[in-house]
Coordinates of C-alpha atoms in Angstrom, one line a residue:
X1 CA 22.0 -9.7 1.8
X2 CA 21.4 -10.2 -2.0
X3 CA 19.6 -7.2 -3.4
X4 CA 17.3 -8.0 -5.9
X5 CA 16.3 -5.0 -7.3
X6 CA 17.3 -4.2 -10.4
X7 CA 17.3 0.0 -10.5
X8 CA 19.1 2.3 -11.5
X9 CA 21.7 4.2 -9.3
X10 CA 20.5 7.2 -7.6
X11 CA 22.3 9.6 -5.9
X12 CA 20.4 11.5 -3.3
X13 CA 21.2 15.2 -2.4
X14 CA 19.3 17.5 0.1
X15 CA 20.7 20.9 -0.3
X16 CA 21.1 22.2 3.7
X17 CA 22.1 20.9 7.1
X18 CA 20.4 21.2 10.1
X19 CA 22.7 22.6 12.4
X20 CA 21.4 21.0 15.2
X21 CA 18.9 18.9 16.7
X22 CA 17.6 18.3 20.1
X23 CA 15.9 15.4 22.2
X24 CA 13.7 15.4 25.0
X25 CA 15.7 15.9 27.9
X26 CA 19.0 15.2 26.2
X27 CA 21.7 16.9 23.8
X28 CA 23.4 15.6 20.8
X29 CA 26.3 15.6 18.8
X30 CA 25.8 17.6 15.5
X31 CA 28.1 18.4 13.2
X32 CA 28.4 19.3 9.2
X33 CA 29.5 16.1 8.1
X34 CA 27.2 13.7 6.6
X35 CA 26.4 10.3 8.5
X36 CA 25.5 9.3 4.2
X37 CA 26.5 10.9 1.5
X38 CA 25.7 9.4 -1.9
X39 CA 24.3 6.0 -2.9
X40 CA 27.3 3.6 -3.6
X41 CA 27.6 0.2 -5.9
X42 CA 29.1 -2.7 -3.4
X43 CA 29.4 -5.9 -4.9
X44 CA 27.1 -5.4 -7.8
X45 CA 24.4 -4.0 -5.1
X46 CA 23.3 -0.7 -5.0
X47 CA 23.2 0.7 -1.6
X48 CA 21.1 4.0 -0.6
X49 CA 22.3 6.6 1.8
X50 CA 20.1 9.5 3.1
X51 CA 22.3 12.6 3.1
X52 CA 21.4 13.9 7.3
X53 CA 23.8 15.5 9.5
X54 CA 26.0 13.5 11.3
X55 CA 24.2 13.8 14.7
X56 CA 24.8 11.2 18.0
X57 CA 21.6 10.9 20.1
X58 CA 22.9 9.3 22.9
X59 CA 21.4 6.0 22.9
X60 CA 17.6 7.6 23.2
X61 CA 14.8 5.0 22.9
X62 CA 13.4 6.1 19.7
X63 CA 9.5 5.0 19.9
X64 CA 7.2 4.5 17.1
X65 CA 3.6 3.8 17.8
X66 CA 1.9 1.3 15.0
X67 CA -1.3 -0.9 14.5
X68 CA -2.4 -3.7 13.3
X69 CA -5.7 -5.0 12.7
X70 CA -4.4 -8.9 14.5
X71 CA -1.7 -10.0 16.0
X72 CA 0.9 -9.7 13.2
X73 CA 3.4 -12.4 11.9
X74 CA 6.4 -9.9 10.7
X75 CA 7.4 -6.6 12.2
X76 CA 7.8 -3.5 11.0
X77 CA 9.9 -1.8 13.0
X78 CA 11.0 -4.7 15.6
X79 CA 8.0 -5.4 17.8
X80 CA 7.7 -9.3 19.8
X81 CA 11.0 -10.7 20.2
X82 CA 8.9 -13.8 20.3
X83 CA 8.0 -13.6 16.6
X84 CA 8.7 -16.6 14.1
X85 CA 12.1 -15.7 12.3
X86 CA 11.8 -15.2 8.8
X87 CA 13.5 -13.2 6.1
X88 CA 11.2 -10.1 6.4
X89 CA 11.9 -9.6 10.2
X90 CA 15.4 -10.7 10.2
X91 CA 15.7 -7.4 7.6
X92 CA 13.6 -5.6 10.2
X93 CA 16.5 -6.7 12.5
X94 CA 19.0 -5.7 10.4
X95 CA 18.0 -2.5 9.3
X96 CA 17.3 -1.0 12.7
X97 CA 20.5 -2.3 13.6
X98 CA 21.8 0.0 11.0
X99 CA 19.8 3.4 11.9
X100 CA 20.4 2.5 15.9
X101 CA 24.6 2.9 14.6
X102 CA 24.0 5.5 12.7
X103 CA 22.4 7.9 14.9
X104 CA 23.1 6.3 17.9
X105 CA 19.1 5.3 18.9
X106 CA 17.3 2.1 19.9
X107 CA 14.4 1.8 17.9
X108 CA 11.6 0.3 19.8
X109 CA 7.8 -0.4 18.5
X110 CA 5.0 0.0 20.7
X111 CA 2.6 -2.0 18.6
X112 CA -1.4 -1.4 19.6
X113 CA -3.7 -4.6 18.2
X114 CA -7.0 -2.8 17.0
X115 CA -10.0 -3.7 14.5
X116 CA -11.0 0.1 14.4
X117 CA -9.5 0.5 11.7
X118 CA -11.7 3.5 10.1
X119 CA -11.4 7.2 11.5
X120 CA -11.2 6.3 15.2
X121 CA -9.6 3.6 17.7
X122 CA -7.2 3.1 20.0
X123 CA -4.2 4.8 18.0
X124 CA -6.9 7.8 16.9
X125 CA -7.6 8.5 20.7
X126 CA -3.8 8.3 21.8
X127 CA -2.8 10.8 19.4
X128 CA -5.2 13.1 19.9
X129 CA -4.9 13.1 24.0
X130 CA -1.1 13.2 23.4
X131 CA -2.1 16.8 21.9
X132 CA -4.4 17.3 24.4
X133 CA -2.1 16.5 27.4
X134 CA 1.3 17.5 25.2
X135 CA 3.0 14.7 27.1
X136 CA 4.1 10.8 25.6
X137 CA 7.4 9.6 24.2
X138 CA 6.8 8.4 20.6
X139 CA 8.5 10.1 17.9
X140 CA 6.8 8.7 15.2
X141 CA 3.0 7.3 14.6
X142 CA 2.0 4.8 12.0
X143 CA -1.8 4.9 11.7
X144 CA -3.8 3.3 9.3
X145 CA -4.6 5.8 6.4
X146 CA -8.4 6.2 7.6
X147 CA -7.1 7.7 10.8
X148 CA -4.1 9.3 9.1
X149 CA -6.7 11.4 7.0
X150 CA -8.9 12.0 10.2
X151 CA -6.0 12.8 12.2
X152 CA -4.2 15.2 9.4
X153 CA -7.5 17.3 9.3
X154 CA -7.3 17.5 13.4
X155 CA -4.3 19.5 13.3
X156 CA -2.6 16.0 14.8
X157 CA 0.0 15.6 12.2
X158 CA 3.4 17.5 11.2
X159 CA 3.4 19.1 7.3
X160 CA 6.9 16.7 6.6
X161 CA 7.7 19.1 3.7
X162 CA 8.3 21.3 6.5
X163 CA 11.5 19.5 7.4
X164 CA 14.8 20.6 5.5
X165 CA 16.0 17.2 5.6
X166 CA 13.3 15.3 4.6
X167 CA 12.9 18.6 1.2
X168 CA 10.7 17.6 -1.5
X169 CA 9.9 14.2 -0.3
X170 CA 11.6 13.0 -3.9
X171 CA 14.0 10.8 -2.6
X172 CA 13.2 7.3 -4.6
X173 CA 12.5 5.5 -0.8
X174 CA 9.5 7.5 -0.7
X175 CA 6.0 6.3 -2.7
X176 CA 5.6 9.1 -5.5
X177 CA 2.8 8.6 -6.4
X178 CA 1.5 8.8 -2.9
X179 CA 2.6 11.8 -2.8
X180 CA 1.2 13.0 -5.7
X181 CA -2.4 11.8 -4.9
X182 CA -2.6 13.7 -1.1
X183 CA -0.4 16.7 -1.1
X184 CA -2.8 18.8 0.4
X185 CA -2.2 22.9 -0.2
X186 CA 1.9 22.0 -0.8
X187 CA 1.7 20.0 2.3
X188 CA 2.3 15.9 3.5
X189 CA 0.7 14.6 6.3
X190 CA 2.1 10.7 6.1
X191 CA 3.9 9.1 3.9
X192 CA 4.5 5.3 2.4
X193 CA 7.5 3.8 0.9
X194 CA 10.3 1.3 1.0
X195 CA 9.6 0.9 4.7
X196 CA 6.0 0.1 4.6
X197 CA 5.5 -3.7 5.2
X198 CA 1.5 -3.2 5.6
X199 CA 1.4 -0.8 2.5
X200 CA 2.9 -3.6 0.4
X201 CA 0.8 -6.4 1.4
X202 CA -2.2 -4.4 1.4
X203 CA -1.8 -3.9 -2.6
X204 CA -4.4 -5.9 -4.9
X205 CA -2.4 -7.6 -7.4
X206 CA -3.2 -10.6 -10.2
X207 CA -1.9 -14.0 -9.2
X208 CA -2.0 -15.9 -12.4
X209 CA -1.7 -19.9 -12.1
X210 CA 1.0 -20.9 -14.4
X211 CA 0.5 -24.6 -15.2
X212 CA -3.1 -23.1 -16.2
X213 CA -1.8 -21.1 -19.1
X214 CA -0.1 -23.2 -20.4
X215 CA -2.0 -25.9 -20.3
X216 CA -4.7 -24.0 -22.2
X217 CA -2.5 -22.3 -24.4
X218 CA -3.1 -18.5 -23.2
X219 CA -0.8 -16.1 -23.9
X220 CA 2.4 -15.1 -22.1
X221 CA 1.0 -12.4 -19.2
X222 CA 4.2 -11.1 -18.9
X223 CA 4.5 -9.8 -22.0
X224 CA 1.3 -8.5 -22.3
X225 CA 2.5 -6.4 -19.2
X226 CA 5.4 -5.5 -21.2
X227 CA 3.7 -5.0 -24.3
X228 CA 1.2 -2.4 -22.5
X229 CA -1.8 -4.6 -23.3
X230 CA -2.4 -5.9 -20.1
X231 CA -6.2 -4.5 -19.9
X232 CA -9.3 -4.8 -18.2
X233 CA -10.5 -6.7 -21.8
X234 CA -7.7 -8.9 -21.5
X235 CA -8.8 -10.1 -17.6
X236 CA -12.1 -10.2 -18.9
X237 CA -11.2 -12.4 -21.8
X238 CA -9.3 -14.8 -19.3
X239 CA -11.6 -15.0 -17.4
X240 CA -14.3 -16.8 -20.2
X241 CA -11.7 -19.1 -20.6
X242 CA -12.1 -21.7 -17.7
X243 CA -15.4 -22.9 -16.2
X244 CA -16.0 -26.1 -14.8
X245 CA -19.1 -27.2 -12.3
X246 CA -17.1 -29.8 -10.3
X247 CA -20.2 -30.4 -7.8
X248 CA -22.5 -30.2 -10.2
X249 CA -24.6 -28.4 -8.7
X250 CA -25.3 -25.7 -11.1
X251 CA -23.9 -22.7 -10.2
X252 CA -20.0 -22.1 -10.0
X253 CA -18.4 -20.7 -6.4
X254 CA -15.4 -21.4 -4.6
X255 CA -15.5 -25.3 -4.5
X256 CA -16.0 -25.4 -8.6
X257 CA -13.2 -24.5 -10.9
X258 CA -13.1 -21.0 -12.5
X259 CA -11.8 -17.9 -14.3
X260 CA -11.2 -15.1 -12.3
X261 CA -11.5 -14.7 -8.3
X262 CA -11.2 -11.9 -6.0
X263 CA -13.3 -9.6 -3.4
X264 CA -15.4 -6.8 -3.4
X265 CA -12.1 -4.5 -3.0
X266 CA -11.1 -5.6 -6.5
X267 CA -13.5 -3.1 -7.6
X268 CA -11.8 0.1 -5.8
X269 CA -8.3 -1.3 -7.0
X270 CA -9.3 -1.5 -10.7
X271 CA -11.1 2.2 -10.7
X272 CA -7.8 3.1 -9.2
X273 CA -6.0 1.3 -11.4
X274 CA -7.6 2.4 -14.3
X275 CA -6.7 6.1 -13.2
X276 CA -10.1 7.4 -11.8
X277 CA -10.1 8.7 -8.2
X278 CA -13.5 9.2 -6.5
X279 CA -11.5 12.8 -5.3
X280 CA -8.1 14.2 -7.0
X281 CA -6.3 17.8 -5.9
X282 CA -7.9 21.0 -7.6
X283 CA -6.3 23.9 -9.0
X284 CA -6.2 25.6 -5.7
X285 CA -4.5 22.7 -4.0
X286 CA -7.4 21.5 -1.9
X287 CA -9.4 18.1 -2.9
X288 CA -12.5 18.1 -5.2
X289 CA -14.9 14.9 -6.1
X290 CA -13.5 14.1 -9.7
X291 CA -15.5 10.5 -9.5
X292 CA -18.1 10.6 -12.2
X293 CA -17.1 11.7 -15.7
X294 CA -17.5 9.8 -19.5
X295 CA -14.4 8.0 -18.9
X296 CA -15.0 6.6 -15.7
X297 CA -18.3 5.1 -16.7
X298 CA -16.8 3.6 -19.0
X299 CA -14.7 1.8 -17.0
X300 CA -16.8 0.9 -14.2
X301 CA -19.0 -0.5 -17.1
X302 CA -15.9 -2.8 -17.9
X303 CA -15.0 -3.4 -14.3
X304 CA -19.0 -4.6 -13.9
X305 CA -18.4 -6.9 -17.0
X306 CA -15.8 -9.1 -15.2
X307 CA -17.0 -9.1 -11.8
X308 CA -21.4 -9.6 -12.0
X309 CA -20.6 -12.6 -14.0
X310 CA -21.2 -15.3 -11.9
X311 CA -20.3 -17.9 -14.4
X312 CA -16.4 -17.2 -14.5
X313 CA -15.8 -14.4 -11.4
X314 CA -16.5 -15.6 -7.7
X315 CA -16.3 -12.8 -5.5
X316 CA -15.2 -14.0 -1.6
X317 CA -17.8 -11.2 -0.3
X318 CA -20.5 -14.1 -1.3
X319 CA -19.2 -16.2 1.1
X320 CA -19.0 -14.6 4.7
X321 CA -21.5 -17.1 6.1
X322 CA -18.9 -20.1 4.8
X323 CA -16.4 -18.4 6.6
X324 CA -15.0 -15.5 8.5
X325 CA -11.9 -14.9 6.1
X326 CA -13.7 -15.8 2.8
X327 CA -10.4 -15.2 0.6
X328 CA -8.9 -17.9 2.1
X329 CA -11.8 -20.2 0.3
X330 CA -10.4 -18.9 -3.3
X331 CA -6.4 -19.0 -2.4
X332 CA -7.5 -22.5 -1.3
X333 CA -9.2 -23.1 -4.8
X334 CA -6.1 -21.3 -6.8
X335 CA -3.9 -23.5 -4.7
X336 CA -5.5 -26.4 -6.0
X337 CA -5.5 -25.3 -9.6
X338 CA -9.0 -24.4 -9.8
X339 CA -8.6 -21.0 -10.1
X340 CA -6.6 -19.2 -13.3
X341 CA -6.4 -16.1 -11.8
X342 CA -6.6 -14.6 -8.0
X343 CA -6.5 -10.7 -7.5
X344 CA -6.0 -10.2 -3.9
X345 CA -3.5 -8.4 -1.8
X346 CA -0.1 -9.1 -1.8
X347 CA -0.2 -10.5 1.9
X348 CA -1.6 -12.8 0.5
X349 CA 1.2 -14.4 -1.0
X350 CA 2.1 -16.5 2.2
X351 CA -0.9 -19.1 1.7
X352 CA 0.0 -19.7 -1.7
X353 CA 3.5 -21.3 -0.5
X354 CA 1.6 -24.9 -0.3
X355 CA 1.4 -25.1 -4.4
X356 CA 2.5 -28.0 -4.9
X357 CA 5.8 -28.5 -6.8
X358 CA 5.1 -28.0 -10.3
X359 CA 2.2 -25.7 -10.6
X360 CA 4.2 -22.4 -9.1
X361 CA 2.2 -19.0 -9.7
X362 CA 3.2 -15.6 -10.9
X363 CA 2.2 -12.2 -10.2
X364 CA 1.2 -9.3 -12.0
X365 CA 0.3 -5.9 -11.7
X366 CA -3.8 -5.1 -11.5
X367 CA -4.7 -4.2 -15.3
X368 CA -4.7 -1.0 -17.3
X369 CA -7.9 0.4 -18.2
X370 CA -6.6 0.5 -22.2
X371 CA -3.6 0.2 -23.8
X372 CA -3.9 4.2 -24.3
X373 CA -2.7 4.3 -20.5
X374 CA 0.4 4.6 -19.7
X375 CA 1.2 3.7 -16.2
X376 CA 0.3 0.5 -14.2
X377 CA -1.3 2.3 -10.5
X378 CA -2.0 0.4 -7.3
X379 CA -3.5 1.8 -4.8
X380 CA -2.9 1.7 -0.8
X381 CA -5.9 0.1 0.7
X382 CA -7.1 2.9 3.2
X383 CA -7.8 -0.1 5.5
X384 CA -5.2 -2.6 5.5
X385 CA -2.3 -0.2 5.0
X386 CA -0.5 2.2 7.3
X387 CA 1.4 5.5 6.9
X388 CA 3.7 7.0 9.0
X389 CA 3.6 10.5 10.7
X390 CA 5.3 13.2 12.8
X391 CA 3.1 13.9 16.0
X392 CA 2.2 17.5 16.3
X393 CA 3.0 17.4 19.9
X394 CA 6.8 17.0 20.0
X395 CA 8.7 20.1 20.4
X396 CA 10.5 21.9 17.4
X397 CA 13.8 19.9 18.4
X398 CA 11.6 16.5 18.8
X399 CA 10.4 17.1 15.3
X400 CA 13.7 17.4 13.6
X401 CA 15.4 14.6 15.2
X402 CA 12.3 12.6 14.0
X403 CA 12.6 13.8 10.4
X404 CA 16.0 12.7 10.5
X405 CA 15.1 9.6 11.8
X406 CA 12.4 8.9 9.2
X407 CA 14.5 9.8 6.2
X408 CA 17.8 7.5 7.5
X409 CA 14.8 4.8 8.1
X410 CA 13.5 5.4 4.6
X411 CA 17.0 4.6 2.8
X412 CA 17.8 1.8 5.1
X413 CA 14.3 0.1 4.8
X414 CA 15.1 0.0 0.7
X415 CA 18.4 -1.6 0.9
X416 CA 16.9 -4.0 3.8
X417 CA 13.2 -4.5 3.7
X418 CA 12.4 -4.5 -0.1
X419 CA 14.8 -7.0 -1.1
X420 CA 13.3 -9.1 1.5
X421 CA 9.9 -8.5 0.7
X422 CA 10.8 -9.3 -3.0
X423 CA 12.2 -12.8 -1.7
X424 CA 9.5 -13.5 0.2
X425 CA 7.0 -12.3 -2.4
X426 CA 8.9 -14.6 -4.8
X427 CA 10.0 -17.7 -2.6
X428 CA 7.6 -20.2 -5.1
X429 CA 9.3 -19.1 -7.8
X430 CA 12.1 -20.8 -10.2
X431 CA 15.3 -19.3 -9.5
X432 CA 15.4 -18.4 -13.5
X433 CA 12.0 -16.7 -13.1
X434 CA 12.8 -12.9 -13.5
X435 CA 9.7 -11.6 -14.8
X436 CA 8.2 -11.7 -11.6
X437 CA 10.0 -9.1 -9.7
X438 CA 9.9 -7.2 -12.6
X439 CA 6.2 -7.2 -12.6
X440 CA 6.9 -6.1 -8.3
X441 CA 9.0 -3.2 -9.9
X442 CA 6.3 -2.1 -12.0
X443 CA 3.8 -2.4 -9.1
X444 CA 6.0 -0.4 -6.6
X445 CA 7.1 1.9 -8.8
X446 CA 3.1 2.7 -9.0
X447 CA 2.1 2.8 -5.4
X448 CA -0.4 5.8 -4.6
X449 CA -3.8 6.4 -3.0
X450 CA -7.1 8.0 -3.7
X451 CA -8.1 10.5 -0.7
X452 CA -11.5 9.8 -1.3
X453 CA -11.1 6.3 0.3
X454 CA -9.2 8.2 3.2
X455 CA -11.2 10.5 4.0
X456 CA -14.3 8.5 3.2
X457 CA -16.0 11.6 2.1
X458 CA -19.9 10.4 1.9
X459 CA -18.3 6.9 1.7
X460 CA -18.5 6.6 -2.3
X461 CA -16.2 3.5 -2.5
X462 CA -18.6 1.7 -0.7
X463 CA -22.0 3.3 -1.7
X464 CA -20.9 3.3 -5.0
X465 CA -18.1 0.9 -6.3
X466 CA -18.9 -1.9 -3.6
X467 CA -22.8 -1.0 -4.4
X468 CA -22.6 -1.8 -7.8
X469 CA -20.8 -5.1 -7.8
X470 CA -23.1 -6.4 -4.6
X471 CA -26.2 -5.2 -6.9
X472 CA -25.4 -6.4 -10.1
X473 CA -25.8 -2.6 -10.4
X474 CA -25.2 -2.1 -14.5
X475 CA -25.5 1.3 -16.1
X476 CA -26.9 2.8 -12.7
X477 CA -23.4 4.9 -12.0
X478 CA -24.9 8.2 -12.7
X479 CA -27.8 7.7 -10.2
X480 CA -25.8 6.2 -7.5
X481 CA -22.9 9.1 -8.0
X482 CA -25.8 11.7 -7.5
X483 CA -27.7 10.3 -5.0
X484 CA -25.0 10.3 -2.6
X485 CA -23.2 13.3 -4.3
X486 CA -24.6 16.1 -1.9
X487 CA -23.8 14.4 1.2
X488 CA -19.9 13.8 0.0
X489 CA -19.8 17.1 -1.3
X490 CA -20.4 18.7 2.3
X491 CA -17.9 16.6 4.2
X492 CA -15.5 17.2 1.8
X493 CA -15.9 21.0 1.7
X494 CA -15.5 20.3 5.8
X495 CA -12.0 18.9 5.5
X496 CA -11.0 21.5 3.2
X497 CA -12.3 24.3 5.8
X498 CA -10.1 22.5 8.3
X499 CA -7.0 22.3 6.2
X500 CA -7.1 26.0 5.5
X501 CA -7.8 26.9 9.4
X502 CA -4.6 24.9 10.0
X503 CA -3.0 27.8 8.0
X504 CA -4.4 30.8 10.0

């Protein structure tokens, strides 16, 4: 398969071997050798390896428990034969071919279809009577990150920094900045990266029409992106640049043709974006609230700019009684060109395939606050997106051959999944058209979280960033922060009392 990233070569070495590993009820074949060794240039196409001991696990079912919010369309890790092939799950396919001969495994996915998608549910419950009862057979768990923060505080979840194999967590198949954002006390819960299908498409990114810029002369996005003055001004100036009232009926919404479209989760990607965090790590290694400073009024003040003006930003939260999946009513207007740009999540990407020929889109990464910042961030959305896990229950031996599954599944998943994920991502586009997946590069390479979404800590994002938009809510950030301050305050000092009885 073509590999369409363009990175640079990395070579990947974890100092130590395990010297053995174990299964349940079974024995394998360890030795000192290295199944991978360093990553390799094939053909032009850089291949990654995870450096593991050689090990042979004797054909073991090797079962990973995920969720979904619906009955999915791609797989992550090879559930429903009956599935519609595609290029994403013939990777899937591909890549767990590649781990199964490696380590001599048969993956197998025990997917469980559940709307509970905050702290709770059907995956919630299973883990936590697994530890209960000590007795199931899945070696991995890939909750959504609600549950994976509920679940981490529980004692529920193995500290994967604990795992020689797995080290630092710096090898580049993992999300860094994910990291970054929830290491809790020098310790990793779950984890995203090259592997995460649902953490990809769960990203808010900036579809930009194309034939719409250049018909009205705008400047070139991509180099703005390039330039580092792709800014929350910029959008806002974009989006004052198109408004027509097609119905005539006064008022512009989906069926009219406008500036700027998204949903009320715009607002948590762009303070994210931006580089705020409702809660970032303290000096002492546990979470504080680090929400409401000079800064961050500032940008919600900018954020509130673009999207309360209702003659250039429709917002798909305004049309729930229209219907049940409300985005669907703006792709459907970008679709038909009546929309210049559409910030929505990635998985998004599969409606806009109808474009017609001529009019193809391109994507780029959610703006920076100013050009004084330095990075472009996206952030996981806590309920769309998974992460995966190492159950506390499995035995010591359990746990190792698991980390050594995960960090094999990791380096396979980038030289299998991404590139397809890229070619699906980019299938409307001209074959010329680079500067999309670079703008995907940019966007990966930026991929973390903000544990106050995951832990929901007095539910800020919503009685805060989601308030304010739904309110028209303009210079009222201080009172909202402080009105619901307390109440976060003392379920956040709760988690952190867990955390630390975790260590005693």
């Amino acid at each position: 398969m073509k590999k369409l990233l363009s990175l640079l070569l990395i070579s990947v070495l974890i100092v130590g071997l395990l010297a053995s590993c174990g299964t349940a009820g079974q024995t394998s074949d360890t030795s000192q050798q290295d199944v991978s060794t360093t990553s390799a240039e094939e053909s032009g196409d850089i291949v990654y390896k995870a450096n593991v001991p050689e090990v042979d696990y004797k054909k073991l079912k090797f079962k990973i428990l995920t969720t979904a919010f619906s009955e999915p369309t791609y797989s992550e890790f090879g559930y429903g034969e009956e599935l519609e092939d595609g290029v994403v799950n013939t990777a899937v396919q591909e890549r767990n071919a590649k781990v199964n001969e490696l380590l001599n495994i048969e993956i197998v996915e025990e997917l469980i279809v559940d709307e509970v998608r905050f702290a709770g549910g059907k995956v919630n419950d299973r883990v936590r009577l697994t530890m209960q009862t000590g007795q199931d057979d899945f070696y991995l768990v890939v909750p959504s990150l609600y549950n994976c923060g509920a679940l981490s505080a529980a004692g529920t979840l193995r500290d994967l920094k604990s795992f020689e194999v797995l080290g630092d967590l710096s090898a580049p198949w993992w999300d860094q900045n994910f990291i970054e954002d929830l290491t809790v006390a020098d310790k990793m819960f779950f984890i995203t990266g090259d592997l995460s299908i649902s953490t990809r498409n769960s990203l808010t990114v900036c579809f930009f029409n194309k034939k719409m810029f250049t018909d009205n002369g705008l400047d070139n996005p991509y180099q703005l992106v390039k330039d580092n003055k792709w800014t929350f001004d910029k959008l806002v100036e974009f989006s004052k640049t198109i408004k027509s009232d097609d119905n005539n009926d006064n008022k512009i919404d989906y069926t009219d043709t406008f500036g700027v479209g998204g949903q009320n989760d715009l607002a948590w990607a762009m303070f994210y974006g931006a580089g705020e965090r409702i809660a970032s790590m303290g000096s002492d290694g546990y979470p504080q609230l680090s929400m409401y400073n000079t800064r961050s009024t500032g940008v919600l003040d900018k954020m509130l700019e673009l999207m309360t003006n209702d003659d250039y930003f429709v917002n798909s939260n305004d049309y729930f009684s229209v219907s049940p999946t409300p985005s669907r009513l703006l792709s459907q207007a970008f679709i038909e060109n009546r929309a210049l740009i559409f910030c929505e999540g990635l998985g998004i990407v599969e409606d806009l395939r109808q474009m017609a020929v001529g009019t193809d889109f391109g994507i780029l990464p959610i703006p920076l606050y100013d050009e004084e910042q330095t990075q472009y961030q996206h952030m996981v959305n806590p309920w769309s997106g998974n992460a995966v896990a190492i159950p506390a229950y499995l035995t010591e031996e359990n746990a190792e051959m698991a980390s050594i599954v995960l960090q094999v599944l990791g380096a396979e998943s980038k030289n299998f999944i991404t590139p397809a994920y890229y070619d699906r991502a980019l299938k409307k586009q001209t074959a010329s058209d680079r500067e999309s997946q670079e703008m995907l590069d940019i966007i990966f390479s930026g991929v973390g979280a903000d544990m106050g979404h995951i832990y929901n800590w007095g539910q800020l994002g919503a009685k805060v960033l989601h308030y304010s938009v739904d309110n028209k809510a303009v210079g009222q950030f201080r009172s909202l922060y402080e009105a619901n301050q307390s109440i976060a305050q003392e379920a956040l000092d709760t988690t952190v009392e867990a955390f630390k009885n975790l260590e005693s």
